[in-house]
Amino acid sequence: MTPLNVQLLLTGNELMTGDVTDTNSIVIAQALKEIGVEVYRKVTIGDDESLLKNEIISMSKSADVLIINGGLGPTVDDLTAHALALASNSKLTLNLDAEKHLQRWSIEKGAELSKANLKQALLPESAVIIPNDIGSAVGFSLTLNKCKIHCTPGVPRELILMLTNSLIPEIRALLPESPCYKVKRFQVYGLGESNLQMLIDNNFPDWPSSLDLGFRAKSPFIELKLTTRTSAGIDVLPIWEDKIQRLLGAHILAEIKDNEFSMPEHVLNLLSDRNLKITTAESCTGGLIASLMTSIANASLNFEAGFVTYSNQMKSELINVNSKTLEQYGAVSKEVVEEMALGALKKSNANIAIAVSGIAGPSGGSPDKPVGSVWIAWGSESNLQSAYFCIKGNRQYFQKAVAYRSLDLVRRFLLNISEEPFYTHKLNKS
Amino acid sequence: MTPLNVQLLLTGNELMTGDVTDTNSIVIAQALKEIGVEVYRKVTIGDDESLLKNEIISMSKSADVLIINGGLGPTVDDLTAHALALASNSKLTLNLDAEKHLQRWSIEKGAELSKANLKQALLPESAVIIPNDIGSAVGFSLTLNKCKIHCTPGVPRELILMLTNSLIPEIRALLPESPCYKVKRFQVYGLGESNLQMLIDNNFPDWPSSLDLGFRAKSPFIELKLTTRTSAGIDVLPIWEDKIQRLLGAHILAEIKDNEFSMPEHVLNLLSDRNLKITTAESCTGGLIASLMTSIANASLNFEAGFVTYSNQMKSELINVNSKTLEQYGAVSKEVVEEMALGALKKSNANIAIAVSGIAGPSGGSPDKPVGSVWIAWGSESNLQSAYFCIKGNRQYFQKAVAYRSLDLVRRFLLNISEEPFYTHKLNKS
């Protein structure tokens, strides 16, 4: 069997000048890899109509599937539809499906459909649209020289949705049937890829060759994937799935099927089931934890208030941290985060609190408390827990890591999990 | 004058699977941009000898300069030299300069020259080496079909050194005396790509053909770029630059040169210059504004505290919003956001406040106040301003848009700008 020849054509001046790193082709390659397809060849060119046309013609002659990315926007430098019309010797006509989409899209935005936007409905005659649920640019497909050509938008989240909902299922359908192909995917938090690999290598030296083990970073999670393509693999899959589950315990948040919950969704679901309210008292994360919670619809049912207390004075004035505690132990201490949590609980009438205080850097560290130090308190008034971590990385990385770590600790608390997570090996420095 | 046609050929299986982000082509493109050369076309393929050979032959026919990156290492999947020999119908022979380099390199490393390493001295007959001061793989150049082909190593720091010391000076020497390439870039906020295009089309029907106008979305900004490649363009650039500046006014945050500030950085810089402190009172953005501010190092100098008051009760208890105001006008109202701002100012001892209350959705809207409605208040105790907006999009889009809109309004306030931004056409619905 010849494998499917899939090629990518990326277009955009910004890709040629070195101003932008191409991440879209990574997203496409990873999505294809999941269905066992490797990209054969990738061409990147600027926004030039005749160059685009010639490239499309030439690539369509060698590829079975050609995915074109970029150039679908409303401005003059968006040339994909026109170039494809030239390449396929057809005209640009008003595509009624695309027009309908644009009208719906502009109504949702509460705006008039502009002439510039309407240009996005002018597609080659034989093109069939690929829906775009979140942006103005529909994708479109047509066949040229027996090559299936798919045009996709350059906006990453629109591209991702289009891949998941339309393109990948369609390309998968071109592949030969494989009854032995099975995948199990797990959402893992709190272990990096290399640690995960080491843990599995050390614990399972007898890992069967019929099961492929794969990891994929989907920050802040790792997706762990067991894939089999043989009947031997199908037979042993349940056994090894079970072993993995027991090894990783609560580091596995869920098996990934249709719904994939984010960390704040996991926490909000647990709070909702238990009819509990949470509050946040944030110093070094500066509102990020509250912001993650409230990015979820209906967060208001379980979240009423959060405090960003960046200065010591505000920690005292807003959430009752004793100024003597601050003086004696410093802002980054077990004592202060515990008082922050209790103060926030009292002021907000919530049942559960997260409080964090740390040194995000780049400055502000000391030999005793280096940049990256953070104390986290979490739990309820009667069962408050706290831990010290040192998380290295730049400021944004640190803030994000602390926010997710805190949410994971609350998740474990709500689930009543007693096992130690692998990431608390440095626990309780005080 | 035809510009120099420079193309890149990148090779490596890791580039095809989505496991690795290609940054080398960015490095090459940026180095070329500095001498006014834009990469014309870029092809990426896996480690396959015949594919490489065919690509080299085909690219050498259209390019003046072809830079090949990768495949120079000592392992079996490093195929560049061999493919280039096939493409140029020549043999691989032991290159004495390359051999000398390898011997020196292995002595420095205190190691024996291995057979695998010696493979790196086998180059096409007519190849001339490009020195590599820090790695084992020399680069090499030869001419095929009148195209100058340069083979470069995949290790980034070796590539960078080779570009600086050898390739860029060599390519610069191929360019005509006075390159007319000039670019001006501007950071624009508050206008989408299509509106920007329309605005410019409508105001400047006489836009000169010697100036290329380009846009690039860099959320939440658009980068607007004026490029010229001719002496006519150089002449008119200052005139049109000025016209653009006058048309867009404070929508242009800065000309982009070396530093590119984020929106919270712009605001924090202004606060810092004026020695002012800011506070936030957030309902629908749930801490996102505070989080954006505190993602910047040293934010603590101008930000001490923020309030996430999601419920009505918390708006009253934490930042003194009168419960009667909430009853009479509803949480999403001019009156409530103004009281939120004043309450937050009082509780935090800050000079400047942002307060937001809106309906992020997907539920919670009404005919009178649909999903997407938001009231924003900003300013100081003695000069508090407020405005209503309706921002359509999903929850995350809405929250992000409201956060940046608020920051932009504060930026304009601090700069004392009286002109109306284009985005306030729907201002002051009450």
Coordinates of C-alpha atoms in Angstrom, one line a residue, chain A residues 13-23 25-27 29-30 33 38-46 48 50-51 55 58 73-78 105 107-111 114-117 134 157 280 282-301 303-314 317-318 346-350 360-363 395-396 399, chain B residues 13 15-23 25-27 29-30 33 38-46 48 51 55 58 181 185 193-195 197-198 201 213-216 218 223 225 280 282-301 303-314 317-318 346-349 361-363 390-397 399 426:
Chain A
N13 CA 4.4 37.3 3.8
E14 CA 4.8 37.2 7.6
L15 CA 6.1 33.6 7.3
M16 CA 8.8 34.7 4.8
T17 CA 10.2 37.7 6.7
G18 CA 11.0 35.8 9.9
D19 CA 8.5 37.9 11.9
V20 CA 6.3 35.0 12.7
T21 CA 7.0 31.4 13.7
D22 CA 5.0 28.9 11.8
T23 CA 3.0 26.9 14.3
S25 CA 1.9 23.4 10.2
I26 CA 2.8 21.9 13.5
V27 CA -0.8 21.8 14.5
A29 CA 1.1 17.7 11.3
Q30 CA 0.2 16.6 14.8
K33 CA -0.1 12.0 13.0
E38 CA 2.9 11.9 8.0
V39 CA 3.2 15.1 6.0
Y40 CA 5.3 14.4 2.9
R41 CA 6.3 17.9 1.9
K42 CA 5.7 21.5 3.0
V43 CA 6.0 24.6 0.9
T44 CA 5.9 28.2 2.3
I45 CA 5.5 31.2 0.1
G46 CA 4.5 34.9 0.4
D48 CA 1.9 36.5 -4.4
S50 CA 1.1 33.9 -9.6
L51 CA 3.5 32.2 -7.2
E55 CA 2.6 26.2 -6.5
S58 CA 2.6 21.8 -9.2
G73 CA -9.0 36.9 5.2
P74 CA -10.8 40.0 3.9
T75 CA -7.8 42.1 2.9
V76 CA -6.0 42.6 -0.4
D77 CA -3.1 40.4 0.5
D78 CA -5.5 37.4 1.0
W105 CA -21.4 35.9 11.5
I107 CA -25.3 39.5 12.7
E108 CA -23.7 37.7 15.7
K109 CA -21.0 40.4 15.8
G110 CA -23.8 43.1 15.6
A111 CA -22.0 44.6 12.6
S114 CA -18.7 45.0 4.9
K115 CA -17.6 44.8 1.3
A116 CA -14.2 43.6 2.4
N117 CA -15.8 40.8 4.3
I134 CA -15.9 30.9 15.2
R157 CA -8.1 28.4 16.8
T280 CA -9.2 33.2 45.8
E282 CA -3.8 36.0 45.1
S283 CA -0.5 37.7 45.4
C284 CA 2.1 36.4 42.9
T285 CA -0.6 35.2 40.4
G286 CA -2.2 38.6 40.4
G287 CA -5.7 37.5 39.5
L288 CA -4.9 34.6 37.1
I289 CA -6.6 31.9 39.2
A290 CA -9.8 34.0 39.4
S291 CA -9.5 34.7 35.7
L292 CA -9.1 31.0 34.9
M293 CA -12.2 30.1 37.0
T294 CA -14.4 32.9 35.5
S295 CA -13.4 32.1 31.9
I296 CA -15.8 29.1 32.4
A297 CA -19.5 29.7 31.8
N298 CA -21.7 29.7 34.9
A299 CA -18.6 30.1 37.1
S300 CA -20.8 32.6 39.1
L301 CA -22.6 29.6 40.7
F303 CA -17.4 31.7 42.5
E304 CA -18.5 35.1 43.9
A305 CA -15.4 37.0 44.8
G306 CA -11.6 37.0 44.5
F307 CA -8.9 39.2 46.0
V308 CA -5.8 40.4 44.3
T309 CA -3.6 41.5 47.2
Y310 CA -0.3 42.4 45.7
S311 CA 1.1 44.6 48.5
N312 CA 1.5 43.7 52.1
Q313 CA -0.7 46.6 53.1
M314 CA -3.5 45.3 51.0
E317 CA -6.5 45.8 54.8
L318 CA -8.5 43.6 52.5
K346 CA -14.5 35.2 55.9
K347 CA -14.8 38.2 53.6
S348 CA -16.4 36.3 50.7
N349 CA -18.6 33.7 52.6
A350 CA -17.1 31.0 50.5
A360 CA 7.5 35.6 40.3
G361 CA 10.7 37.4 39.4
P362 CA 12.7 38.3 37.6
S363 CA 13.8 40.3 40.7
R395 CA 7.5 35.1 35.1
Q396 CA 4.6 34.1 32.9
Q399 CA 2.4 32.4 37.3
Chain B
N13 CA 12.0 14.1 9.6
L15 CA 10.2 18.9 10.9
M16 CA 7.5 16.8 9.3
T17 CA 5.9 15.1 12.3
G18 CA 5.1 18.3 14.2
D19 CA 7.5 17.3 17.0
V20 CA 9.7 20.2 16.4
T21 CA 9.0 23.9 15.6
D22 CA 11.1 25.2 12.7
T23 CA 13.0 28.2 14.1
S25 CA 14.2 29.4 8.8
I26 CA 13.2 32.3 11.1
V27 CA 16.8 32.9 11.9
A29 CA 14.9 35.1 7.2
Q30 CA 15.7 37.6 9.8
K33 CA 15.8 40.9 6.1
E38 CA 13.0 38.6 1.6
V39 CA 12.9 34.8 1.3
Y40 CA 11.0 33.9 -1.8
R41 CA 10.0 30.4 -1.2
K42 CA 10.6 27.7 1.5
V43 CA 10.3 24.0 1.1
T44 CA 10.5 21.5 4.0
I45 CA 10.9 17.8 3.4
G46 CA 11.9 14.7 5.4
D48 CA 14.7 11.1 1.9
L51 CA 13.1 13.6 -2.6
E55 CA 13.9 19.2 -4.8
S58 CA 14.0 21.9 -9.1
Y181 CA 14.1 48.5 0.7
R185 CA 5.8 49.2 11.2
E193 CA -8.0 44.2 9.7
S194 CA -11.0 44.7 7.4
N195 CA -12.0 48.0 9.0
Q197 CA -8.4 48.4 5.1
M198 CA -11.7 50.1 4.5
D201 CA -9.3 52.7 1.0
L213 CA 0.5 48.3 2.7
G214 CA 0.4 45.2 4.9
F215 CA -1.5 44.1 8.0
R216 CA -0.7 41.4 10.4
K218 CA -0.9 40.2 16.6
E223 CA 0.7 45.5 12.9
K225 CA 3.4 47.9 7.7
T280 CA -9.3 47.1 39.2
E282 CA -13.9 43.3 37.8
S283 CA -17.1 41.5 37.4
C284 CA -17.4 40.0 33.9
T285 CA -13.6 39.8 33.3
G286 CA -13.2 38.0 36.6
G287 CA -9.6 39.0 37.3
L288 CA -8.3 39.0 33.8
I289 CA -7.4 42.7 33.8
A290 CA -5.5 42.4 37.1
S291 CA -3.8 39.3 35.7
L292 CA -2.7 41.1 32.6
M293 CA -1.2 43.9 34.6
T294 CA 0.6 41.6 37.0
S295 CA 2.0 39.5 34.3
I296 CA 4.5 42.3 33.8
A297 CA 7.6 42.5 36.0
N298 CA 7.6 45.2 38.6
A299 CA 3.8 45.7 38.2
S300 CA 3.8 46.0 42.0
L301 CA 5.2 49.5 41.7
F303 CA -0.6 48.0 41.2
E304 CA -1.3 47.0 44.8
A305 CA -4.8 45.5 44.8
G306 CA -7.6 44.3 42.6
F307 CA -11.1 43.1 43.3
V308 CA -13.0 40.3 41.6
T309 CA -16.6 41.0 42.6
Y310 CA -18.7 38.6 40.7
S311 CA -21.9 38.6 42.7
N312 CA -24.0 41.6 43.6
Q313 CA -23.5 41.0 47.3
M314 CA -19.8 41.1 46.9
E317 CA -19.6 44.2 50.7
L318 CA -16.2 44.5 49.2
K346 CA -11.2 54.1 48.2
K347 CA -10.4 50.6 49.4
S348 CA -7.1 50.4 47.6
N349 CA -5.7 53.9 48.0
G361 CA -22.6 34.7 28.2
P362 CA -23.4 32.3 26.8
S363 CA -26.5 32.8 29.1
C390 CA -21.6 45.5 23.0
I391 CA -18.8 43.1 22.1
K392 CA -19.9 40.0 20.3
G393 CA -18.0 36.7 20.3
N394 CA -17.7 33.8 22.7
R395 CA -17.0 34.1 26.4
Q396 CA -13.2 34.1 26.2
Y397 CA -13.2 36.5 23.3
Q399 CA -13.5 38.8 28.3
K426 CA -21.9 53.0 19.9

